[in-house]
Coordinates of C-alpha atoms and ligand atoms in Angstrom, one line a residue:
X101 CA -2.3 -28.8 0.3
X102 CA -1.3 -32.3 1.6
X103 CA -0.5 -34.8 -1.3
X104 CA -2.8 -37.1 0.7
X105 CA -5.7 -34.6 0.7
X106 CA -5.3 -34.3 -3.1
X107 CA -5.2 -38.1 -3.7
X108 CA -8.2 -38.8 -1.2
X109 CA -10.3 -36.1 -3.0
X110 CA -9.5 -37.7 -6.4
X111 CA -10.5 -41.2 -5.0
X112 CA -13.8 -40.0 -3.9
X113 CA -14.5 -38.2 -7.1
X114 CA -13.7 -41.6 -8.8
X115 CA -16.0 -43.4 -6.4
X116 CA -18.8 -40.7 -7.0
X117 CA -18.3 -41.3 -10.8
X118 CA -18.6 -44.9 -10.8
X119 CA -21.1 -45.7 -7.9
X120 CA -23.2 -42.7 -7.6
X121 CA -25.4 -42.6 -4.5
X122 CA -24.5 -46.2 -3.8
X123 CA -21.0 -44.9 -2.4
X124 CA -23.0 -44.1 0.8
X125 CA -23.3 -47.6 1.7
X126 CA -21.1 -49.7 -0.5
X127 CA -17.6 -48.1 -1.2
X128 CA -14.8 -49.9 -3.0
X129 CA -12.2 -48.2 -0.7
X130 CA -14.0 -49.0 2.5
X131 CA -15.1 -45.6 3.2
X132 CA -18.8 -45.7 3.0
X133 CA -20.1 -42.0 3.1
X134 CA -22.6 -42.5 5.7
X135 CA -20.0 -43.3 8.3
X136 CA -17.0 -41.2 6.8
X137 CA -17.0 -39.0 9.9
X138 CA -16.2 -42.0 12.1
X139 CA -12.7 -42.1 10.6
X140 CA -12.3 -38.5 11.2
X141 CA -13.5 -38.2 14.8
X142 CA -10.6 -40.2 16.5
X143 CA -8.0 -38.1 14.7
X144 CA -9.8 -34.8 15.5
X145 CA -10.3 -35.9 19.0
X146 CA -6.5 -36.4 19.4
X147 CA -5.7 -32.8 18.0
X148 CA -8.0 -31.2 20.6
X149 CA -7.5 -33.6 23.5
X150 CA -10.9 -35.0 23.8
X151 CA -12.6 -38.4 23.9
X152 CA -13.8 -39.5 20.5
X153 CA -17.5 -39.1 21.3
X154 CA -16.9 -35.5 22.6
X155 CA -16.0 -34.4 19.0
X156 CA -18.1 -33.9 16.0
X157 CA -16.9 -33.0 12.6
X158 CA -19.7 -31.0 11.1
X159 CA -20.7 -27.8 9.4
X160 CA -18.9 -24.6 9.6
X161 CA -17.1 -22.6 12.6
X162 CA -19.6 -19.7 13.0
X163 CA -22.6 -22.1 12.4
X164 CA -21.2 -24.4 15.1
X165 CA -20.5 -21.4 17.3
X166 CA -24.2 -20.3 17.1
X167 CA -25.5 -23.9 17.8
X168 CA -23.3 -24.2 20.7
X169 CA -24.0 -20.6 22.1
X170 CA -27.8 -21.5 21.6
X171 CA -27.4 -24.5 24.0
X172 CA -24.9 -22.7 26.4
X173 CA -25.7 -19.1 26.4
X174 CA -28.7 -18.8 28.9
X175 CA -28.6 -15.3 30.2
X176 CA -30.8 -14.4 33.3
X177 CA -31.4 -11.0 34.8
X178 CA -28.4 -11.5 37.2
X179 CA -26.1 -13.4 35.0
X180 CA -26.2 -12.2 31.3
X181 CA -22.8 -11.2 30.3
X182 CA -20.5 -12.5 27.5
X183 CA -16.8 -12.1 28.4
X184 CA -14.5 -12.0 25.4
X185 CA -11.3 -10.3 24.2
X186 CA -11.7 -6.9 22.5
X187 CA -11.3 -7.1 18.8
X188 CA -12.2 -10.8 18.5
X189 CA -12.5 -12.1 15.0
X190 CA -15.4 -10.3 13.5
X191 CA -17.6 -13.2 12.6
X192 CA -17.4 -14.0 16.4
X193 CA -18.2 -10.4 17.4
X194 CA -21.3 -10.6 15.0
X195 CA -22.3 -13.9 16.6
X196 CA -22.1 -12.7 20.1
X197 CA -24.1 -9.5 19.4
X198 CA -26.8 -11.5 17.5
X199 CA -27.2 -14.0 20.3
X200 CA -27.4 -11.3 22.9
X201 CA -30.2 -9.6 20.7
X202 CA -32.0 -12.8 20.2
X203 CA -32.3 -12.9 24.1
X204 CA -33.6 -9.3 24.1
X205 CA -30.3 -7.9 25.3
X206 CA -28.6 -4.8 24.3
X207 CA -25.1 -6.3 22.9
X208 CA -23.1 -3.1 24.3
X209 CA -24.4 -3.9 27.8
X210 CA -24.2 -7.9 27.4
X211 CA -20.8 -8.1 25.9
X212 CA -17.8 -7.3 28.1
X213 CA -14.7 -7.0 25.9
X214 CA -11.2 -6.9 27.6
X215 CA -8.5 -4.8 26.2
X216 CA -4.9 -4.8 26.7
X217 CA -3.3 -2.1 29.1
X218 CA -2.1 1.1 27.5
X219 CA 0.9 0.6 25.3
X220 CA 0.6 -3.2 25.5
X221 CA -0.8 -5.4 22.6
X222 CA -1.8 -8.6 24.4
X223 CA -4.0 -9.3 27.5
X224 CA -2.6 -10.2 30.8
X225 CA -3.6 -13.4 32.5
X226 CA -4.0 -11.7 35.7
X227 CA -6.3 -8.9 34.3
X228 CA -8.6 -11.9 32.8
X229 CA -8.7 -13.6 36.1
X230 CA -9.2 -10.5 38.1
X231 CA -12.2 -9.6 35.8
X232 CA -13.6 -13.0 36.4
X233 CA -13.1 -12.6 40.2
X234 CA -14.8 -9.1 40.1
X235 CA -17.6 -9.8 37.6
X236 CA -18.0 -13.5 37.6
X237 CA -21.4 -13.6 39.1
X238 CA -22.8 -11.4 36.2
X239 CA -21.1 -13.5 33.4
X240 CA -23.0 -16.2 31.8
X241 CA -20.6 -17.1 29.2
X242 CA -16.8 -16.9 28.8
X243 CA -15.7 -17.1 25.2
X244 CA -12.2 -16.3 24.2
X245 CA -10.3 -17.5 21.1
X246 CA -7.6 -20.1 22.0
X247 CA -5.0 -18.3 19.8
X248 CA -5.9 -14.7 19.0
X249 CA -6.0 -14.4 15.3
X250 CA -4.7 -10.8 15.1
X251 CA -1.9 -10.8 17.9
X252 CA -1.1 -14.6 18.0
X253 CA -1.6 -14.7 21.7
X254 CA -2.2 -18.2 23.1
X255 CA -4.5 -17.7 25.9
X256 CA -4.0 -19.8 29.2
X257 CA -7.1 -21.9 28.4
X258 CA -6.7 -24.1 31.5
X259 CA -6.4 -21.3 34.1
X260 CA -9.2 -19.1 32.4
X261 CA -11.4 -22.2 32.2
X262 CA -10.7 -23.1 35.9
X263 CA -11.6 -19.7 36.9
X264 CA -14.7 -19.3 34.9
X265 CA -16.0 -22.6 36.4
X266 CA -15.2 -21.4 40.0
X267 CA -17.4 -18.4 39.2
X268 CA -20.1 -20.5 37.9
X269 CA -19.7 -19.5 34.3
X270 CA -20.0 -21.6 31.2
X271 CA -16.7 -21.7 29.5
X272 CA -16.4 -22.1 25.7
X273 CA -13.4 -21.7 23.2
X274 CA -13.0 -20.7 19.6
X275 CA -10.1 -22.6 18.5
X276 CA -9.8 -21.5 15.0
X277 CA -6.3 -20.6 15.3
X278 CA -5.4 -23.2 18.0
X279 CA -6.6 -26.4 16.5
X280 CA -3.5 -28.1 14.8
X281 CA -1.3 -25.1 16.0
X282 CA -0.8 -25.7 19.8
X283 CA -1.4 -28.9 22.0
X284 CA -4.9 -28.9 23.6
X285 CA -6.7 -30.9 26.4
X286 CA -10.2 -29.9 26.2
X287 CA -11.5 -32.9 28.2
X288 CA -8.7 -32.7 30.9
X289 CA -9.2 -28.8 31.2
X290 CA -12.9 -29.4 31.7
X291 CA -13.8 -27.0 28.9
X292 CA -17.7 -26.9 28.4
X293 CA -17.6 -26.7 24.7
X294 CA -15.4 -25.6 21.9
X295 CA -15.6 -25.0 18.1
X296 CA -13.2 -24.6 15.3
X297 CA -12.6 -24.6 11.7
X298 CA -10.1 -26.9 10.0
X299 CA -8.7 -24.7 7.1
X300 CA -6.0 -22.8 9.3
X301 CA -3.3 -24.9 10.8
X302 CA -5.3 -28.1 9.8
X303 CA -5.0 -27.6 6.3
X304 CA -8.2 -29.2 5.3
X305 CA -9.1 -26.9 2.2
X306 CA -10.6 -23.5 1.9
X307 CA -13.9 -23.5 3.7
X308 CA -13.3 -27.2 4.8
X309 CA -15.6 -28.8 7.4
X310 CA -15.4 -27.5 11.0
X311 CA -15.4 -29.2 14.4
X312 CA -17.2 -28.9 17.6
X313 CA -16.6 -30.2 21.2
X314 CA -19.0 -30.8 23.9
X315 CA -17.6 -32.2 27.2
X316 CA -19.4 -35.4 28.1
X317 CA -20.6 -34.2 31.4
X318 CA -23.1 -32.3 29.5
X319 CA -24.5 -35.4 27.4
X320 CA -27.6 -35.8 29.6
X321 CA -28.4 -32.3 29.9
X322 CA -27.8 -30.5 26.5
X323 CA -29.8 -32.1 23.9
X324 CA -29.7 -31.0 20.2
X325 CA -32.4 -28.3 19.9
X326 CA -32.1 -27.9 16.1
X327 CA -32.4 -31.5 15.0
X328 CA -31.5 -33.0 11.6
X329 CA -31.2 -36.4 10.3
X330 CA -27.4 -36.6 10.6
X331 CA -27.7 -36.3 14.4
X332 CA -30.0 -39.2 14.4
X333 CA -28.6 -42.7 15.4
X334 CA -26.8 -44.2 12.3
X335 CA -28.6 -47.6 12.9
X336 CA -32.0 -46.3 11.9
X337 CA -31.1 -43.0 10.0
X338 CA -31.9 -44.5 6.6
X339 CA -35.2 -46.2 7.9
X340 CA -36.3 -42.7 8.1
X341 CA -38.4 -43.0 11.3
X342 CA -40.7 -40.1 12.1
X343 CA -39.1 -39.5 15.6
X344 CA -35.8 -38.1 16.1
X345 CA -33.5 -40.3 18.1
X346 CA -30.1 -38.4 18.6
X347 CA -26.7 -39.7 19.1
X348 CA -25.4 -39.2 22.6
X349 CA -23.2 -36.1 22.9
X350 CA -22.1 -33.4 20.6
X351 CA -22.5 -35.7 17.4
X352 CA -26.2 -35.5 18.0
X353 CA -25.9 -31.8 17.0
X354 CA -25.0 -32.8 13.4
X355 CA -27.7 -31.7 11.0
X356 CA -26.8 -32.5 7.5
X357 CA -25.0 -35.0 5.3
X358 CA -21.6 -33.6 5.2
X359 CA -19.6 -33.0 2.1
X360 CA -17.6 -36.0 1.3
X361 CA -14.9 -34.0 -0.7
X362 CA -14.4 -31.8 2.4
X363 CA -14.2 -34.8 4.6
X364 CA -11.7 -36.5 2.3
X365 CA -9.5 -33.5 2.1
X366 CA -9.7 -33.3 5.9
X367 CA -8.9 -36.9 6.3
X368 CA -5.7 -36.5 4.1
X369 CA -4.4 -33.8 6.3
X370 CA -5.1 -35.4 9.6
X371 CA -3.5 -38.7 8.5
X372 CA -0.4 -36.4 7.5
X373 CA -0.4 -35.0 11.0
X374 CA -0.8 -38.4 12.6
X375 CA 2.0 -39.7 10.6
X376 CA 4.2 -36.8 11.9
X377 CA 3.3 -38.0 15.4
X378 CA 0.5 -35.6 16.2
X379 CA 0.7 -32.4 18.3
X380 CA 3.6 -32.9 20.4
X381 CA 6.4 -33.3 17.9
X382 CA 4.7 -30.8 15.7
X383 CA 4.7 -28.4 18.4
X384 CA 8.5 -28.9 19.1
X385 CA 9.2 -28.3 15.6
X386 CA 7.0 -25.3 15.6
X387 CA 8.7 -23.8 18.6
X388 CA 12.0 -24.2 16.7
X389 CA 10.9 -22.6 13.7
X390 CA 8.9 -19.6 15.3
X391 CA 11.9 -19.1 17.7
X392 CA 14.3 -18.9 14.7
X393 CA 12.1 -16.5 12.6
X394 CA 11.8 -14.3 15.7
X395 CA 15.5 -14.2 16.2
X396 CA 16.1 -13.3 12.6
X397 CA 13.6 -10.5 12.4
X398 CA 14.8 -8.9 15.6
X399 CA 18.3 -8.7 14.1
X400 CA 16.7 -6.3 11.3
X401 CA 17.8 -2.7 11.4
X402 CA 14.0 -1.9 11.1
X403 CA 13.1 -3.8 14.2
X404 CA 11.6 -1.6 17.1
X405 CA 11.0 -3.5 20.4
X406 CA 7.4 -3.3 21.4
X407 CA 8.4 -1.5 24.7
X408 CA 9.8 1.4 22.6
X409 CA 6.9 2.0 20.3
X410 CA 4.9 4.2 22.3
X411 CA 7.8 6.4 23.3
X412 CA 9.4 6.6 19.6
X413 CA 6.2 6.8 17.6
X414 CA 3.3 8.3 19.7
X415 CA 5.3 10.7 21.9
X416 CA 8.3 11.6 19.8
X417 CA 6.2 11.3 16.5
X418 CA 8.9 9.5 14.5
X419 CA 8.3 8.9 10.9
X420 CA 11.1 6.2 10.4
X421 CA 9.6 3.0 8.8
X422 CA 10.0 0.2 11.1
X423 CA 8.1 -2.8 12.6
X424 CA 7.6 -4.4 15.9
X425 CA 6.3 -7.8 16.9
X426 CA 3.2 -7.7 18.8
X427 CA 2.9 -11.5 19.4
X428 CA 4.0 -12.4 23.0
X429 CA 7.6 -13.1 23.2
X430 CA 7.1 -16.0 25.7
X431 CA 6.9 -19.1 23.6
X432 CA 4.2 -20.7 25.9
X433 CA 2.1 -17.8 25.0
X434 CA 2.1 -18.2 21.4
X435 CA 1.8 -20.8 18.4
X436 CA 3.3 -20.8 15.0
X437 CA 2.7 -17.1 14.5
X438 CA 4.3 -13.8 14.5
X439 CA 2.4 -10.6 14.0
X440 CA 4.4 -7.8 12.6
X441 CA 3.0 -4.3 13.2
X442 CA 4.3 -1.8 10.6
X443 CA 5.3 1.7 11.8
X444 CA 4.2 4.3 11.9
X445 CA 0.8 3.1 12.2
X446 CA -1.6 4.1 9.4
X447 CA 1.3 4.9 7.2
X448 CA 0.5 2.3 4.4
X449 CA 3.7 0.7 4.8
X450 CA 2.3 -2.7 5.6
X451 CA 0.4 -2.8 2.3
X452 CA 3.7 -2.1 0.4
X453 CA 5.6 -4.7 2.3
X454 CA 2.9 -7.2 1.9
X455 CA 2.8 -7.0 -1.9
X456 CA 6.7 -7.1 -2.2
X457 CA 6.7 -10.1 0.1
X458 CA 4.2 -11.9 -2.3
X459 CA 6.4 -10.9 -5.3
X460 CA 9.2 -12.9 -3.5
X461 CA 6.9 -15.9 -3.1
X462 CA 6.5 -15.2 0.8
X463 CA 2.8 -15.6 1.5
X464 CA 2.0 -14.1 4.8
X465 CA -1.5 -12.8 5.9
X466 CA -2.5 -9.2 5.7
X467 CA -4.5 -7.8 8.6
X468 CA -5.7 -4.3 7.9
X469 CA -4.5 -1.6 8.9
X470 CA -1.0 -2.5 9.9
X471 CA -0.2 -6.0 10.7
X472 CA 1.3 -8.8 8.6
X473 CA 1.1 -12.3 10.1
X474 CA 4.0 -14.7 9.3
X475 CA 3.1 -18.3 10.3
X476 CA 6.0 -20.9 9.9
X477 CA 3.6 -23.7 9.7
X478 CA 5.7 -26.7 11.0
X479 CA 4.0 -29.3 8.7
X480 CA 5.5 -27.7 5.7
X481 CA 7.8 -24.7 6.4
X482 CA 11.6 -25.1 6.9
X483 CA 14.2 -23.1 8.6
X484 CA 15.3 -21.9 5.1
X485 CA 11.8 -20.5 4.7
X486 CA 12.2 -18.6 8.0
X487 CA 15.6 -17.3 6.7
X488 CA 14.1 -16.2 3.3
X489 CA 11.1 -14.6 5.2
X490 CA 13.1 -12.5 7.4
X491 CA 15.4 -11.6 4.5
X492 CA 12.7 -10.5 2.2
X493 CA 11.1 -8.4 5.1
X494 CA 14.2 -6.5 5.1
X495 CA 14.5 -6.1 1.3
X496 CA 10.9 -5.0 1.2
X497 CA 11.6 -2.4 3.9
X498 CA 14.7 -1.2 1.8
X499 CA 12.5 -0.8 -1.1
X500 CA 10.1 1.6 0.6
Ligands
LIG574 C1 -11.3 -18.0 10.7 C2 -12.3 -17.6 11.9 C3 -13.6 -17.7 11.7 C4 -14.3 -18.0 10.3 O1 -15.3 -18.8 10.5 P1 -16.2 -19.5 9.3 O2 -17.4 -19.6 9.8 O3 -15.3 -20.8 9.2 O4 -16.0 -18.7 8.1 C5 -14.4 -17.4 12.9 N1 -13.8 -17.1 14.0 C6 -12.5 -17.1 14.2 C7 -11.8 -16.8 15.6 C8 -11.7 -17.4 13.0 O5 -10.3 -17.4 13.2

């Protein structure tokens, strides 16, 4: 939680308490609630590399994913598939399957999932591009996560988008773990649409408000299909005209009056990010921290290189407690995350290590059945945190 988020939320509680509904229009701190999102859109656009009008701050990630898919996933008998990574975040899997069903399609046929090669944990760019070359004409929508939540792989967004567009596919991105984590250039990369939440690397608060991007080239073509008053032009919104007149672009897709407390909290965190210089310096710091944590973890006596796991555990049946790192070793293919896979898989070691780490004050993220994600977040973690993190992983393994 940023100090600024806390202060801004408290300020808005104060305005609510003193002004009530009037705060929508007349706000003692010059943040009238009806136009609060105008303060957020420019900062958010900077985070994802978009023009201000290509970004909307609205709703929640999965809702935005459905809204965008409803506009952009238009299967035909020849071109109907959704290409995505295997083991995508479950909410996305549910969304893909339900969107396919809504078009009368069998999800097992419509959804094309790419898995890593045998003995590998992450997808190879060449395999993704080859699939697009081979099957592109039957793919309606390419939708990967920018940074994969489980493995931490940062997909090559630019090259996948380029290939998808060459093949005539729509290309969308789920940036839940990428926004605020890695530098993005959605406009320049010619991405069609993207959605993200703000409560991971953007620290907006649990369940905070989400974001959506639609490239401006779509402004005249994709109009909001599920209209709501917040998508209506601000100038006449409160005159309550009977006919919907949407804001041009993705902001026309807004439906409801957003939670001001969620907006205030996000504003605090985005202003903090802005003060730190936005994504380039933050990424530099992130590279340092993640690199340092990786180096320390690899010095552990329990560390097993990913290339040896198959031989040692699957073929030779070792039962020695250990861990490997399944996140790509190449810094340009990852953000501020290392996913530790505890070995042997299915042995329950991960759960024990996770609870010991918590007792030492190391808050990682447990991913059943065998992974702990450690994310040295550059806005608030230090090198000392990385040293402690690695030291306590070692201690927790010693205690097994
Ligand atoms: C966190 C996350 C979600 C969660 O979506 P909400 O609708 O905000 O609950 C969905 N997809 C991905 C890839 C995520 O990382």
